[in-house]
Each structure stands twice: as C-alpha cells, then as structure tokens.
Amino acid sequence: MASRATTDADFQADVLDSDTPVLVDFWAPWCGPCRNVSPILEEIAQERSDQLQVVKINIDDNPMTPARYGVTGIPTMTLFKGGQPVASIVGAQPKQRIVRELEPHLG
C-alpha cells in the first residue's frame, strides 16, 4: 500500500484511531528535503504495508496538526501507535536510519 494524504479534519480518523502504527510525514511542496525523503517513505510504505501505514500531511494546508505536535521543522516523520506519538525523525534521513528508528515500535 502506498502512502496517502490526510488533513487536519481527518487526522483523528486516519492516524489517532488507527489499529496499526501510522508514520506521519509532515511536509510541504516547497521543501526540497521533503521531496528527497518522499520516495524513501513510499518504499517503506510498500515494504512494511503489513506493519504500518504511511500518511502525509501538508503543513501549509493543515497548520493545526503540526502545531499540536510541536513540528517546527520539515520534513518531520512521527510514528503514532495507539493514538500517541512514539518516535520522531527530523530532517531527510537515509532509509536505513528511518527503518532503524521505526523497528522497535513495530510488531
């Protein structure tokens, strides 16, 4: 399963109420590092579709959610499990680093 987009209005249903862990990519179209990390997150979404979902939220169009979770720089990737943030990665990182941060929280 590929990543999908969410909004401030849908964040509760798409992320917080999810039965599986959700990796949220806080991004913006003008952000170069966000564009660099996007294909990596798509790979992770495909490879780990049985363990987690990957959801993207455009911070320009949806400012309430990043403010609620203290996102001050992008890209920020936050893993939510059971409706709570359990891990956060700030900045474009190589795939191995992202996976290493996620693995302790995945079944």
Tab-separated table of N, CA and C in Angstrom:
chain	number	residue	atom	x	y	z
A	1	MET	N	0.844	-1.182	0.000
A	1	MET	CA	0.000	0.000	0.000
A	1	MET	C	0.884	1.238	0.000
A	2	ALA	N	0.585	2.166	-0.863
A	2	ALA	CA	1.343	3.410	-0.940
A	2	ALA	C	0.869	4.368	0.152
A	3	SER	N	1.638	5.421	0.331
A	3	SER	CA	1.228	6.420	1.314
A	3	SER	C	-0.018	7.143	0.814
A	4	ARG	N	-0.688	7.793	1.746
A	4	ARG	CA	-1.871	8.572	1.383
A	4	ARG	C	-1.839	9.874	2.162
A	5	ALA	N	-2.674	10.797	1.746
A	5	ALA	CA	-2.705	12.116	2.379
A	5	ALA	C	-3.806	12.162	3.432
A	6	THR	N	-3.592	13.041	4.425
A	6	THR	CA	-4.634	13.314	5.408
A	6	THR	C	-4.704	14.826	5.613
A	7	THR	N	-5.673	15.256	6.395
A	7	THR	CA	-5.886	16.675	6.672
A	7	THR	C	-6.090	16.864	8.172
A	8	ASP	N	-6.118	18.121	8.597
A	8	ASP	CA	-6.440	18.407	9.996
A	8	ASP	C	-7.766	17.750	10.376
A	9	ALA	N	-8.747	17.845	9.482
A	9	ALA	CA	-10.089	17.334	9.767
A	9	ALA	C	-10.120	15.814	9.873
A	10	ASP	N	-9.266	15.126	9.107
A	10	ASP	CA	-9.297	13.666	9.064
A	10	ASP	C	-8.221	13.004	9.919
A	11	PHE	N	-7.362	13.793	10.564
A	11	PHE	CA	-6.220	13.250	11.295
A	11	PHE	C	-6.651	12.276	12.394
A	12	GLN	N	-7.705	12.598	13.114
A	12	GLN	CA	-8.195	11.715	14.175
A	12	GLN	C	-8.516	10.333	13.616
A	13	ALA	N	-9.319	10.281	12.565
A	13	ALA	CA	-9.738	9.002	11.997
A	13	ALA	C	-8.587	8.292	11.288
A	14	ASP	N	-7.779	9.037	10.535
A	14	ASP	CA	-6.721	8.430	9.730
A	14	ASP	C	-5.516	7.981	10.551
A	15	VAL	N	-5.229	8.673	11.638
A	15	VAL	CA	-3.999	8.408	12.381
A	15	VAL	C	-4.277	7.962	13.814
A	16	LEU	N	-4.937	8.802	14.580
A	16	LEU	CA	-5.087	8.542	16.014
A	16	LEU	C	-5.971	7.330	16.305
A	17	ASP	N	-6.963	7.088	15.468
A	17	ASP	CA	-7.872	5.959	15.693
A	17	ASP	C	-7.439	4.688	14.964
A	18	SER	N	-6.303	4.714	14.310
A	18	SER	CA	-5.837	3.567	13.536
A	18	SER	C	-5.442	2.405	14.450
A	19	ASP	N	-5.776	1.200	14.016
A	19	ASP	CA	-5.395	-0.003	14.758
A	19	ASP	C	-3.936	-0.385	14.514
A	20	THR	N	-3.356	0.116	13.441
A	20	THR	CA	-1.961	-0.173	13.128
A	20	THR	C	-1.131	1.097	13.307
A	21	PRO	N	0.171	0.954	13.540
A	21	PRO	CA	1.022	2.144	13.638
A	21	PRO	C	0.960	2.965	12.346
A	22	VAL	N	1.062	4.287	12.488
A	22	VAL	CA	1.000	5.193	11.348
A	22	VAL	C	2.211	6.114	11.396
A	23	LEU	N	2.987	6.111	10.310
A	23	LEU	CA	4.096	7.037	10.165
A	23	LEU	C	3.569	8.270	9.441
A	24	VAL	N	3.575	9.411	10.125
A	24	VAL	CA	3.059	10.652	9.550
A	24	VAL	C	4.232	11.480	9.036
A	25	ASP	N	4.160	11.828	7.766
A	25	ASP	CA	5.163	12.674	7.124
A	25	ASP	C	4.619	14.096	7.076
A	26	PHE	N	5.167	14.958	7.927
A	26	PHE	CA	4.813	16.381	7.901
A	26	PHE	C	5.699	17.022	6.832
A	27	TRP	N	5.091	17.582	5.784
A	27	TRP	CA	5.846	18.051	4.635
A	27	TRP	C	5.191	19.287	4.020
A	28	ALA	N	5.866	19.857	3.022
A	28	ALA	CA	5.306	20.957	2.218
A	28	ALA	C	5.882	20.836	0.806
A	29	PRO	N	5.122	21.258	-0.196
A	29	PRO	CA	5.576	21.108	-1.584
A	29	PRO	C	6.861	21.888	-1.903
A	30	TRP	N	7.107	22.979	-1.207
A	30	TRP	CA	8.285	23.808	-1.483
A	30	TRP	C	9.548	23.294	-0.799
A	31	CYS	N	9.437	22.255	-0.002
A	31	CYS	CA	10.542	21.742	0.814
A	31	CYS	C	11.359	20.710	0.028
A	32	GLY	N	12.583	21.081	-0.338
A	32	GLY	CA	13.462	20.181	-1.081
A	32	GLY	C	13.757	18.886	-0.342
A	33	PRO	N	14.174	18.946	0.940
A	33	PRO	CA	14.427	17.703	1.669
A	33	PRO	C	13.173	16.817	1.771
A	34	CYS	N	11.999	17.429	1.817
A	34	CYS	CA	10.752	16.643	1.849
A	34	CYS	C	10.610	15.844	0.549
A	35	ARG	N	10.924	16.491	-0.564
A	35	ARG	CA	10.853	15.798	-1.854
A	35	ARG	C	11.888	14.673	-1.919
A	36	ASN	N	13.044	14.861	-1.283
A	36	ASN	CA	14.075	13.822	-1.283
A	36	ASN	C	13.661	12.603	-0.469
A	37	VAL	N	12.982	12.820	0.638
A	37	VAL	CA	12.614	11.699	1.518
A	37	VAL	C	11.327	11.003	1.048
A	38	SER	N	10.542	11.651	0.230
A	38	SER	CA	9.260	11.092	-0.204
A	38	SER	C	9.387	9.713	-0.865
A	39	PRO	N	10.326	9.496	-1.807
A	39	PRO	CA	10.419	8.158	-2.402
A	39	PRO	C	10.863	7.094	-1.388
A	40	ILE	N	11.643	7.486	-0.406
A	40	ILE	CA	12.064	6.551	0.645
A	40	ILE	C	10.841	6.111	1.449
A	41	LEU	N	9.983	7.075	1.784
A	41	LEU	CA	8.780	6.741	2.555
A	41	LEU	C	7.824	5.874	1.738
A	42	GLU	N	7.778	6.103	0.418
A	42	GLU	CA	6.949	5.255	-0.449
A	42	GLU	C	7.465	3.817	-0.424
A	43	GLU	N	8.793	3.646	-0.461
A	43	GLU	CA	9.384	2.303	-0.383
A	43	GLU	C	9.016	1.640	0.939
A	44	ILE	N	9.161	2.385	2.024
A	44	ILE	CA	8.831	1.837	3.340
A	44	ILE	C	7.348	1.463	3.400
A	45	ALA	N	6.492	2.298	2.847
A	45	ALA	CA	5.050	2.007	2.827
A	45	ALA	C	4.776	0.700	2.091
A	46	GLN	N	5.460	0.482	0.970
A	46	GLN	CA	5.274	-0.747	0.194
A	46	GLN	C	5.825	-1.958	0.944
A	47	GLU	N	7.049	-1.833	1.449
A	47	GLU	CA	7.739	-2.958	2.069
A	47	GLU	C	7.158	-3.349	3.428
A	48	ARG	N	6.615	-2.391	4.151
A	48	ARG	CA	6.118	-2.643	5.511
A	48	ARG	C	4.601	-2.492	5.613
A	49	SER	N	3.909	-2.707	4.508
A	49	SER	CA	2.457	-2.484	4.499
A	49	SER	C	1.718	-3.370	5.500
A	50	ASP	N	2.333	-4.485	5.898
A	50	ASP	CA	1.699	-5.351	6.888
A	50	ASP	C	1.936	-4.869	8.319
A	51	GLN	N	2.848	-3.887	8.499
A	51	GLN	CA	3.203	-3.420	9.840
A	51	GLN	C	2.790	-1.991	10.135
A	52	LEU	N	2.696	-1.157	9.097
A	52	LEU	CA	2.348	0.231	9.343
A	52	LEU	C	1.760	0.878	8.107
A	53	GLN	N	1.151	2.034	8.328
A	53	GLN	CA	0.651	2.890	7.253
A	53	GLN	C	1.549	4.124	7.194
A	54	VAL	N	1.673	4.701	6.012
A	54	VAL	CA	2.393	5.963	5.870
A	54	VAL	C	1.388	6.997	5.380
A	55	VAL	N	1.274	8.095	6.138
A	55	VAL	CA	0.314	9.157	5.843
A	55	VAL	C	1.068	10.471	5.762
A	56	LYS	N	0.760	11.269	4.742
A	56	LYS	CA	1.403	12.567	4.560
A	56	LYS	C	0.419	13.676	4.910
A	57	ILE	N	0.939	14.738	5.547
A	57	ILE	CA	0.097	15.903	5.823
A	57	ILE	C	0.856	17.157	5.416
A	58	ASN	N	0.256	17.914	4.516
A	58	ASN	CA	0.839	19.157	4.026
A	58	ASN	C	0.654	20.230	5.110
A	59	ILE	N	1.765	20.706	5.663
A	59	ILE	CA	1.676	21.628	6.795
A	59	ILE	C	1.152	23.007	6.404
A	60	ASP	N	1.295	23.384	5.133
A	60	ASP	CA	0.775	24.686	4.694
A	60	ASP	C	-0.750	24.673	4.641
A	61	ASP	N	-1.310	23.566	4.166
A	61	ASP	CA	-2.767	23.448	4.045
A	61	ASP	C	-3.426	23.023	5.347
A	62	ASN	N	-2.638	22.454	6.257
A	62	ASN	CA	-3.171	21.892	7.503
A	62	ASN	C	-2.285	22.303	8.675
A	63	PRO	N	-2.362	23.560	9.129
A	63	PRO	CA	-1.444	24.043	10.165
A	63	PRO	C	-1.772	23.597	11.591
A	64	MET	N	-2.983	23.162	11.851
A	64	MET	CA	-3.367	22.832	13.230
A	64	MET	C	-2.648	21.588	13.760
A	65	THR	N	-2.565	20.551	12.942
A	65	THR	CA	-1.959	19.299	13.406
A	65	THR	C	-0.471	19.440	13.697
A	66	PRO	N	0.329	20.034	12.796
A	66	PRO	CA	1.750	20.204	13.148
A	66	PRO	C	1.939	21.062	14.396
A	67	ALA	N	1.117	22.074	14.568
A	67	ALA	CA	1.220	22.911	15.770
A	67	ALA	C	0.909	22.093	17.021
A	68	ARG	N	-0.095	21.230	16.940
A	68	ARG	CA	-0.491	20.394	18.077
A	68	ARG	C	0.643	19.450	18.505
A	69	TYR	N	1.444	18.998	17.542
A	69	TYR	CA	2.511	18.041	17.850
A	69	TYR	C	3.901	18.674	17.849
A	70	GLY	N	3.962	20.003	17.872
A	70	GLY	CA	5.231	20.693	18.027
A	70	GLY	C	6.184	20.565	16.858
A	71	VAL	N	5.660	20.396	15.673
A	71	VAL	CA	6.503	20.285	14.489
A	71	VAL	C	6.998	21.685	14.111
A	72	THR	N	8.307	21.880	14.193
A	72	THR	CA	8.880	23.190	13.875
A	72	THR	C	9.792	23.151	12.659
A	73	GLY	N	10.145	21.972	12.196
A	73	GLY	CA	10.985	21.833	11.008
A	73	GLY	C	10.468	20.678	10.174
A	74	ILE	N	10.695	20.775	8.863
A	74	ILE	CA	10.251	19.698	7.981
A	74	ILE	C	11.406	19.279	7.093
A	75	PRO	N	11.433	18.030	6.659
A	75	PRO	CA	10.448	17.012	6.979
A	75	PRO	C	10.587	16.518	8.418
A	76	THR	N	9.455	16.254	9.024
A	76	THR	CA	9.402	15.558	10.307
A	76	THR	C	8.517	14.345	10.097
A	77	MET	N	9.017	13.191	10.485
A	77	MET	CA	8.267	11.953	10.377
A	77	MET	C	8.018	11.446	11.791
A	78	THR	N	6.752	11.353	12.163
A	78	THR	CA	6.388	10.929	13.512
A	78	THR	C	5.595	9.637	13.432
A	79	LEU	N	6.016	8.657	14.213
A	79	LEU	CA	5.302	7.390	14.267
A	79	LEU	C	4.286	7.439	15.405
A	80	PHE	N	3.026	7.214	15.057
A	80	PHE	CA	1.940	7.156	16.035
A	80	PHE	C	1.538	5.708	16.219
A	81	LYS	N	1.396	5.315	17.480
A	81	LYS	CA	0.969	3.954	17.815
A	81	LYS	C	-0.033	4.076	18.950
A	82	GLY	N	-1.192	3.491	18.764
A	82	GLY	CA	-2.231	3.606	19.782
A	82	GLY	C	-2.656	5.045	20.009
A	83	GLY	N	-2.584	5.864	18.976
A	83	GLY	CA	-3.005	7.262	19.071
A	83	GLY	C	-1.983	8.201	19.687
A	84	GLN	N	-0.793	7.683	20.006
A	84	GLN	CA	0.239	8.508	20.649
A	84	GLN	C	1.508	8.533	19.808
A	85	PRO	N	2.199	9.681	19.780
A	85	PRO	CA	3.488	9.715	19.090
A	85	PRO	C	4.524	8.927	19.897
A	86	VAL	N	5.217	7.987	19.245
A	86	VAL	CA	6.193	7.149	19.947
A	86	VAL	C	7.616	7.318	19.416
A	87	ALA	N	7.763	7.914	18.235
A	87	ALA	CA	9.090	8.159	17.669
A	87	ALA	C	8.988	9.301	16.683
A	88	SER	N	10.066	10.074	16.584
A	88	SER	CA	10.073	11.190	15.648
A	88	SER	C	11.449	11.311	15.010
A	89	ILE	N	11.462	11.565	13.713
A	89	ILE	CA	12.688	11.736	12.942
A	89	ILE	C	12.576	13.079	12.241
A	90	VAL	N	13.546	13.944	12.475
A	90	VAL	CA	13.515	15.279	11.874
A	90	VAL	C	14.612	15.370	10.823
A	91	GLY	N	14.244	15.876	9.655
A	91	GLY	CA	15.203	16.046	8.573
A	91	GLY	C	15.224	14.844	7.656
A	92	ALA	N	15.689	15.072	6.442
A	92	ALA	CA	15.804	13.985	5.476
A	92	ALA	C	16.901	13.037	5.947
A	93	GLN	N	16.543	11.785	6.076
A	93	GLN	CA	17.468	10.762	6.567
A	93	GLN	C	17.510	9.617	5.568
A	94	PRO	N	18.609	8.859	5.566
A	94	PRO	CA	18.647	7.678	4.703
A	94	PRO	C	17.642	6.626	5.174
A	95	LYS	N	17.251	5.784	4.260
A	95	LYS	CA	16.246	4.757	4.552
A	95	LYS	C	16.642	3.907	5.759
A	96	GLN	N	17.886	3.484	5.825
A	96	GLN	CA	18.323	2.630	6.933
A	96	GLN	C	18.088	3.298	8.284
A	97	ARG	N	18.349	4.574	8.375
A	97	ARG	CA	18.160	5.302	9.638
A	97	ARG	C	16.681	5.371	10.011
A	98	ILE	N	15.843	5.644	9.022
A	98	ILE	CA	14.396	5.721	9.283
A	98	ILE	C	13.884	4.370	9.766
A	99	VAL	N	14.256	3.308	9.060
A	99	VAL	CA	13.800	1.964	9.431
A	99	VAL	C	14.312	1.598	10.820
A	100	ARG	N	15.560	1.926	11.124
A	100	ARG	CA	16.138	1.613	12.440
A	100	ARG	C	15.349	2.305	13.562
A	101	GLU	N	14.903	3.539	13.325
A	101	GLU	CA	14.106	4.264	14.330
A	101	GLU	C	12.717	3.656	14.502
A	102	LEU	N	12.165	3.113	13.416
A	102	LEU	CA	10.805	2.574	13.467
A	102	LEU	C	10.726	1.175	14.055
A	103	GLU	N	11.733	0.341	13.774
A	103	GLU	CA	11.655	-1.081	14.103
A	103	GLU	C	11.308	-1.400	15.552
A	104	PRO	N	11.843	-0.702	16.542
A	104	PRO	CA	11.481	-1.071	17.929
A	104	PRO	C	9.984	-0.926	18.228
A	105	HIS	N	9.281	-0.160	17.399
A	105	HIS	CA	7.869	0.119	17.667
A	105	HIS	C	6.916	-0.712	16.808
A	106	LEU	N	7.487	-1.533	15.931
A	106	LEU	CA	6.648	-2.332	15.031
A	106	LEU	C	6.623	-3.770	15.504
A	107	GLY	N	5.476	-4.424	15.301
A	107	GLY	CA	5.289	-5.788	15.768
A	107	GLY	C	6.094	-6.769	15.097
